[in-house]
Coordinates of C-alpha atoms and ligand atoms in Angstrom, one line a residue:
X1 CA 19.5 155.5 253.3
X2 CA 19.4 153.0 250.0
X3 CA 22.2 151.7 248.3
X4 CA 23.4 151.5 245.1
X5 CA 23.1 149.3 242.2
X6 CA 26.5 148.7 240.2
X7 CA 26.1 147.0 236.5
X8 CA 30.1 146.2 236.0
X9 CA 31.3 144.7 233.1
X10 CA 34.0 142.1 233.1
X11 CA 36.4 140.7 230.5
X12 CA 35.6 138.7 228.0
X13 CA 39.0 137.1 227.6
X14 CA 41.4 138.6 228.6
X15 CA 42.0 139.1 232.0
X16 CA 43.9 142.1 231.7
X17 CA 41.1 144.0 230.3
X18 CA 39.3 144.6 233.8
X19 CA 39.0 148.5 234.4
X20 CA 40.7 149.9 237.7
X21 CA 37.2 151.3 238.4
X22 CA 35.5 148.2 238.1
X23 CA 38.5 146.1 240.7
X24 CA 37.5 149.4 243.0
X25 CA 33.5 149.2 243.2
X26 CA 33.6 145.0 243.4
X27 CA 36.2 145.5 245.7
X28 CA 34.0 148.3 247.9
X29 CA 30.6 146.9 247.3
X30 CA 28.8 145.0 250.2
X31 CA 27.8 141.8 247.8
X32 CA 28.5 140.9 244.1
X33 CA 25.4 138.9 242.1
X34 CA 27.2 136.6 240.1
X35 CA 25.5 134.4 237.1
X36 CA 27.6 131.9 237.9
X37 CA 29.8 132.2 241.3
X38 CA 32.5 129.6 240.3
X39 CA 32.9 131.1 237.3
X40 CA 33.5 134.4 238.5
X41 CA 35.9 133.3 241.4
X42 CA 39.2 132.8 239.2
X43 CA 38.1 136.7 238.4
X44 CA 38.1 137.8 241.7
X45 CA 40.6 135.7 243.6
X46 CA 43.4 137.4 240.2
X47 CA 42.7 140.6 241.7
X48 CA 42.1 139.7 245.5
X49 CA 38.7 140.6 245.5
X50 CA 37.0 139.0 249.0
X51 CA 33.8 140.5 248.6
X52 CA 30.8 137.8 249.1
X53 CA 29.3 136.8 246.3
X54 CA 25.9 135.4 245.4
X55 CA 23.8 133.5 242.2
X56 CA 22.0 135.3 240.1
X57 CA 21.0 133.5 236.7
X58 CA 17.8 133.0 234.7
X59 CA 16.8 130.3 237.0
X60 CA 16.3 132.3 240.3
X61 CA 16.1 136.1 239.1
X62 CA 12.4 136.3 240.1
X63 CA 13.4 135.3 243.6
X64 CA 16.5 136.8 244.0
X65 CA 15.8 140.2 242.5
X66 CA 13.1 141.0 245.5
X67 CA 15.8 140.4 247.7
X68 CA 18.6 142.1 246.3
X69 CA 16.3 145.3 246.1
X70 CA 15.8 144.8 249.9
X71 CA 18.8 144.5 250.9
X72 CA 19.9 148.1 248.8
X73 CA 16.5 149.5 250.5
X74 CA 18.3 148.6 253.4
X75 CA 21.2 150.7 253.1
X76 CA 23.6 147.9 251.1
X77 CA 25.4 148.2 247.9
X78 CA 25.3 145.8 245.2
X79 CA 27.4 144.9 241.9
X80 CA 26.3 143.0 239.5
X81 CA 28.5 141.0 237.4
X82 CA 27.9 137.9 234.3
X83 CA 30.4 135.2 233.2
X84 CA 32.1 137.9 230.2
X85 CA 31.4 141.6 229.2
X86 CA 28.3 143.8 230.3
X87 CA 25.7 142.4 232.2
X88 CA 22.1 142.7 230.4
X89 CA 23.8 142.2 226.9
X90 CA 22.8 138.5 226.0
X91 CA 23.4 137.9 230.1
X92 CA 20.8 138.1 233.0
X93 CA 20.3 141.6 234.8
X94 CA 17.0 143.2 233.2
X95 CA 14.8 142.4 236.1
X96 CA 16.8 143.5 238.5
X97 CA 17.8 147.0 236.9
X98 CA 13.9 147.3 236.1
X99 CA 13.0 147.2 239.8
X100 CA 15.8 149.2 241.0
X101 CA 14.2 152.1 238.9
X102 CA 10.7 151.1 239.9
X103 CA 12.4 151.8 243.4
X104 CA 14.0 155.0 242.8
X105 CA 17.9 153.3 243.4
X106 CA 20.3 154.6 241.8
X107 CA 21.8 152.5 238.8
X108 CA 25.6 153.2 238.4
X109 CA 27.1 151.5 235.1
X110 CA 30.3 150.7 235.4
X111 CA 31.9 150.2 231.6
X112 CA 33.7 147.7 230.2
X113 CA 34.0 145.2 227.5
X114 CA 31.4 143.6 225.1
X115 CA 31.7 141.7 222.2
X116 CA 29.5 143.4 219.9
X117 CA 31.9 146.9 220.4
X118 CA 34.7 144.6 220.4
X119 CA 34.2 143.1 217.5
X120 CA 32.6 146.1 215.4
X121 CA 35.9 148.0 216.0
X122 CA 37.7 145.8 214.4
X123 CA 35.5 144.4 211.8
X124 CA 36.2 146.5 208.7
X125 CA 32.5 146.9 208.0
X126 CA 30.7 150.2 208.4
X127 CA 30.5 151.1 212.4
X128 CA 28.4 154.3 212.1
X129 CA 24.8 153.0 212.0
X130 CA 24.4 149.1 213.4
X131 CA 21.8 146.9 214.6
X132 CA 22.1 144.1 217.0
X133 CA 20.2 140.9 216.5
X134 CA 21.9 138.8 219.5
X135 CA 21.8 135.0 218.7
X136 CA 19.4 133.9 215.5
X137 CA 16.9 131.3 216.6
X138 CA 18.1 128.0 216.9
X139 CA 15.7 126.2 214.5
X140 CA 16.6 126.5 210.8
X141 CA 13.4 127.4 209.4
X142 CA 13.1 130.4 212.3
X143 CA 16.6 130.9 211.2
X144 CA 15.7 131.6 207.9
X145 CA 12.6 133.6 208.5
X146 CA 14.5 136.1 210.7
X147 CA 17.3 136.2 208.1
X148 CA 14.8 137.1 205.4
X149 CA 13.7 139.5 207.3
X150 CA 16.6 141.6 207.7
X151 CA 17.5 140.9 203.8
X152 CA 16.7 144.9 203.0
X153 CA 18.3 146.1 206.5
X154 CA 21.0 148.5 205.4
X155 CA 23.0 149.1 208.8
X156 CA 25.4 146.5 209.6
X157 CA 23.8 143.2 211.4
X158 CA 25.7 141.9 214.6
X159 CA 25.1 138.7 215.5
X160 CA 26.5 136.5 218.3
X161 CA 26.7 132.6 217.3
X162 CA 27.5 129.2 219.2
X163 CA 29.6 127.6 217.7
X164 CA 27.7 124.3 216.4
X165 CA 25.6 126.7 214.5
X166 CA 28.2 129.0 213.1
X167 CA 28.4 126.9 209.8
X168 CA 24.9 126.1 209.0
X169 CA 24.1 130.1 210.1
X170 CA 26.5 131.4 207.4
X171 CA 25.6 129.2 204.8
X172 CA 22.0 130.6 205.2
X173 CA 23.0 134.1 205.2
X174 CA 24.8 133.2 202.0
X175 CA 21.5 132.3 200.8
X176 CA 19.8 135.2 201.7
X177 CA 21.9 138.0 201.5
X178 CA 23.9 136.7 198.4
X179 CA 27.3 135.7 197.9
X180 CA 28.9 139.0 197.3
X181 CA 27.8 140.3 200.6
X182 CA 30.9 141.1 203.1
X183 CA 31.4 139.5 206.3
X184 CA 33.7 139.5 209.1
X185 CA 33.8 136.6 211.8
X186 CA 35.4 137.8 215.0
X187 CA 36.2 134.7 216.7
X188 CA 38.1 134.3 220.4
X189 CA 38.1 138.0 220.6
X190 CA 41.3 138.9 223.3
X191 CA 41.8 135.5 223.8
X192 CA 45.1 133.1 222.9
X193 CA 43.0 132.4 219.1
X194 CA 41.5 135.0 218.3
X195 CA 40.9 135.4 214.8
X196 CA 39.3 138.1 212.7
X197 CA 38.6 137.9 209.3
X198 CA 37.0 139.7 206.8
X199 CA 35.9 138.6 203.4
X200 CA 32.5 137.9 201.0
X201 CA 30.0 135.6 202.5
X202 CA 31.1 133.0 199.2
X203 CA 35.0 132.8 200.8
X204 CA 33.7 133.0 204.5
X205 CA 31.9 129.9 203.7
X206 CA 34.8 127.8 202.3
X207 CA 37.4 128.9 205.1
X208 CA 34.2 127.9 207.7
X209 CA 34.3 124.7 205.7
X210 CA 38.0 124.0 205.2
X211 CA 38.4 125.0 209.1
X212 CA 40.9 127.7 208.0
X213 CA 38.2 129.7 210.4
X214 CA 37.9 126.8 212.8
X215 CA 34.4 126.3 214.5
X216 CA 35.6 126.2 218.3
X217 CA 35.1 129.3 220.8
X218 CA 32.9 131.8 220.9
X219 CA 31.7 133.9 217.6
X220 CA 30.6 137.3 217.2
X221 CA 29.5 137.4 213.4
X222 CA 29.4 141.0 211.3
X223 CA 27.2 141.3 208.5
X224 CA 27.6 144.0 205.8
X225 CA 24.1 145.9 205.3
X226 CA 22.3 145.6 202.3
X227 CA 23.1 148.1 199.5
X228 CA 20.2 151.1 199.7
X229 CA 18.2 151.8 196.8
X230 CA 16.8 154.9 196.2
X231 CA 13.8 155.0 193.9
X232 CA 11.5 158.0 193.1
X233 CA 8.2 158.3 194.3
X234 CA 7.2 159.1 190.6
X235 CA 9.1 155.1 189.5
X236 CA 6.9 153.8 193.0
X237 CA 3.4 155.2 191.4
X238 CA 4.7 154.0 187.8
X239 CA 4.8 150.6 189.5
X240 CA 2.3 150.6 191.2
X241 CA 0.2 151.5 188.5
X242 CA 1.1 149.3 186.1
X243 CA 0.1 146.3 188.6
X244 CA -3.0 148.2 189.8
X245 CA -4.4 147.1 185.9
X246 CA -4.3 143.1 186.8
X247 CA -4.5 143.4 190.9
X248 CA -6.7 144.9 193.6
X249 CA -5.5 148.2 194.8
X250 CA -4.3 146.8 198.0
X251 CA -2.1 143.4 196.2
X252 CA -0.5 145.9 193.9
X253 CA 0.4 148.1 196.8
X254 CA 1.8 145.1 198.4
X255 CA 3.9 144.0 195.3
X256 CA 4.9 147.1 194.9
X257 CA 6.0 147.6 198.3
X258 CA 8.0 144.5 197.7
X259 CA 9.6 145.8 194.9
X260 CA 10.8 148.6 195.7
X261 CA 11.4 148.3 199.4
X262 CA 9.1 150.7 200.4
X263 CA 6.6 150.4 203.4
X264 CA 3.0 148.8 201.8
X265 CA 1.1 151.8 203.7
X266 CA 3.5 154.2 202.0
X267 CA 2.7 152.9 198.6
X268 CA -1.2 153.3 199.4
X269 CA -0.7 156.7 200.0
X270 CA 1.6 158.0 197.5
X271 CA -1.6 156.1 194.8
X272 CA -4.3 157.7 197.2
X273 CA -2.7 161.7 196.7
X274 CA -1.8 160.4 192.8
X275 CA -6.2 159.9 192.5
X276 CA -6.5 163.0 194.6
X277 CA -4.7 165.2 192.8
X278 CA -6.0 163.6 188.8
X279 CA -9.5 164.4 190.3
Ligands
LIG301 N1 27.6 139.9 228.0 C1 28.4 139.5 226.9 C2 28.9 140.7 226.1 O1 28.8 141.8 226.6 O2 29.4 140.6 225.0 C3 27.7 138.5 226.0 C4 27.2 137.2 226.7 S1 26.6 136.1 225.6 C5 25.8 134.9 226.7 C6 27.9 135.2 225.0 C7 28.2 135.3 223.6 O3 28.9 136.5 223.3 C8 29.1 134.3 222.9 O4 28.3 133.1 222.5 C9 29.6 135.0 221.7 O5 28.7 135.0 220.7 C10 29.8 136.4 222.3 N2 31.2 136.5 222.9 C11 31.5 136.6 224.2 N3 32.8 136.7 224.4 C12 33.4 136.6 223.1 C13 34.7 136.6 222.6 N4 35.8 136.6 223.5 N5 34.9 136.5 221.3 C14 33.9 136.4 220.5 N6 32.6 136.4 220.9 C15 32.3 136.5 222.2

């Protein structure tokens, strides 16, 4: 009979924020996968867990995944931990829950902290519809290209940032997104310095830059999405139309799709059913 696969989450600061549940299952299990096995000793010697333990990182996931699903073939179960929060978010664990599916074994979450939840609840930005974008890419121009991207997005942007890229990452979105636009940096969350503040991307910037927010730890950084416009089909045509006299068809569609935020093959078709309908 197979075993189980357990995804437990773990603190990511604060000790004390271990579930019972979670102590329980590492405590029961026949093995914990670790990303990093010293790392996650202090954890388990605090609440005398002796379970053995075992790497699993980026490095060796190809290898050690095969083997892990063996050994829960094989009648053993398996937790699998990372250094802070829930495995899989930003930490190694997507090939291994992959193949346990592939294998028919049972995938038992076990939930806990993350720093995206963690910070959204207290970020004083709107929690109802977010998306998460992880950590920007680590060359400016990328940067910027992914940041102009998400200019229009109206749900609220999490990020997660190192923190020798927390200043030049704000001063671009400052860039992009405009000065007014609200911020909140959750630094530290649940640890000795944690610091939340919330303000415009303009004063976020100058207590980033005066160290009142100081760049050390680790950031989770809450962007405020942009304001939606809503425009008429009828203003969209007008628009269109209007650049339709000096461009082809398909560049005014594109400006106009610009403009107004609307999708490019949206704009075709609302000028398509306009010429249907004058015909
Ligand atoms: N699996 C983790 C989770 O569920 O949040 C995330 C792992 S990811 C490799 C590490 C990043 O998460 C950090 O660089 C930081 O952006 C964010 N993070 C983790 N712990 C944090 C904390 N206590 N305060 C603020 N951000 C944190």
């Amino acid at each position: 009979m197979s075993g189980q696969l357990y995804i437990v989450a773990t603190p990511i600061g604060n000790l004390g924020d271990i579930s019972e549940r979670a102590i329980e299952i590492l405590k029961q299990v026949d093995l914990i996968a670790a990303e990093d096995t010293r790392h996650s000793n202090t954890l388990l010697q605090r609440f005398g867990i002796n379970t053995k333990i075992r790497a699993y990182h980026e490095h060796n996931e190809e290898k050690v995944t095969q083997q892990l699903i063996q050994q829960i073939q094989a009648g053993e179960s398996i937790a699998l931990i990372s250094d802070a929060g829930t495995p899989l978010i930003n930490d190694p664990g997507y090939k291994l829950v992959v193949a346990a599916h592939d294998n028919n074994i049972q995938v038992v979450p076990i939930p806990g902290p993350s720093a995206i939840i963690t910070a959204l609840s207290a970020s004083g930005l709107p929690t109802n519809k977010f998306i998460y974008e992880g950590y920007l890419p680590a060359k400016s121009e990328a940067r910027k290209t992914r940041l102009n991207e998400l200019r229009n997005e109206s749900r609220t942007l999490v990020f997660y940032e190192a923190p020798h890229r927390i200043v030049e990452s704000v001063k671009i979105m400052q860039e992009i997104f405009g000065e007014e636009r609200r911020v909140t940096i959750a630094r530290e969350l649940t640890k000795q310095f944690e610091q939340i503040v919330r303000d415009k991307l303009s004063v976020i910037n100058e207590k980033l830059e005066s160290e009142e927010i100081k760049h050390k730890g680790e950031f989770v950084v809450i962007v405020e999405g942009a304001q939606e416009v809503s425009i008429s089909d009828e203003e969209v045509l007008r628009i269109n139309q209007i650049l339709a006299e000096k461009l082809s068809p398909k560049d005014a569609a594109k400006l106009t799709a610009k403009i107004t935020g609307k999708k490019k093959n949206e704009v075709y078709q609302l000028a398509l059913n306009s010429e249907d309908n004058n015909n």
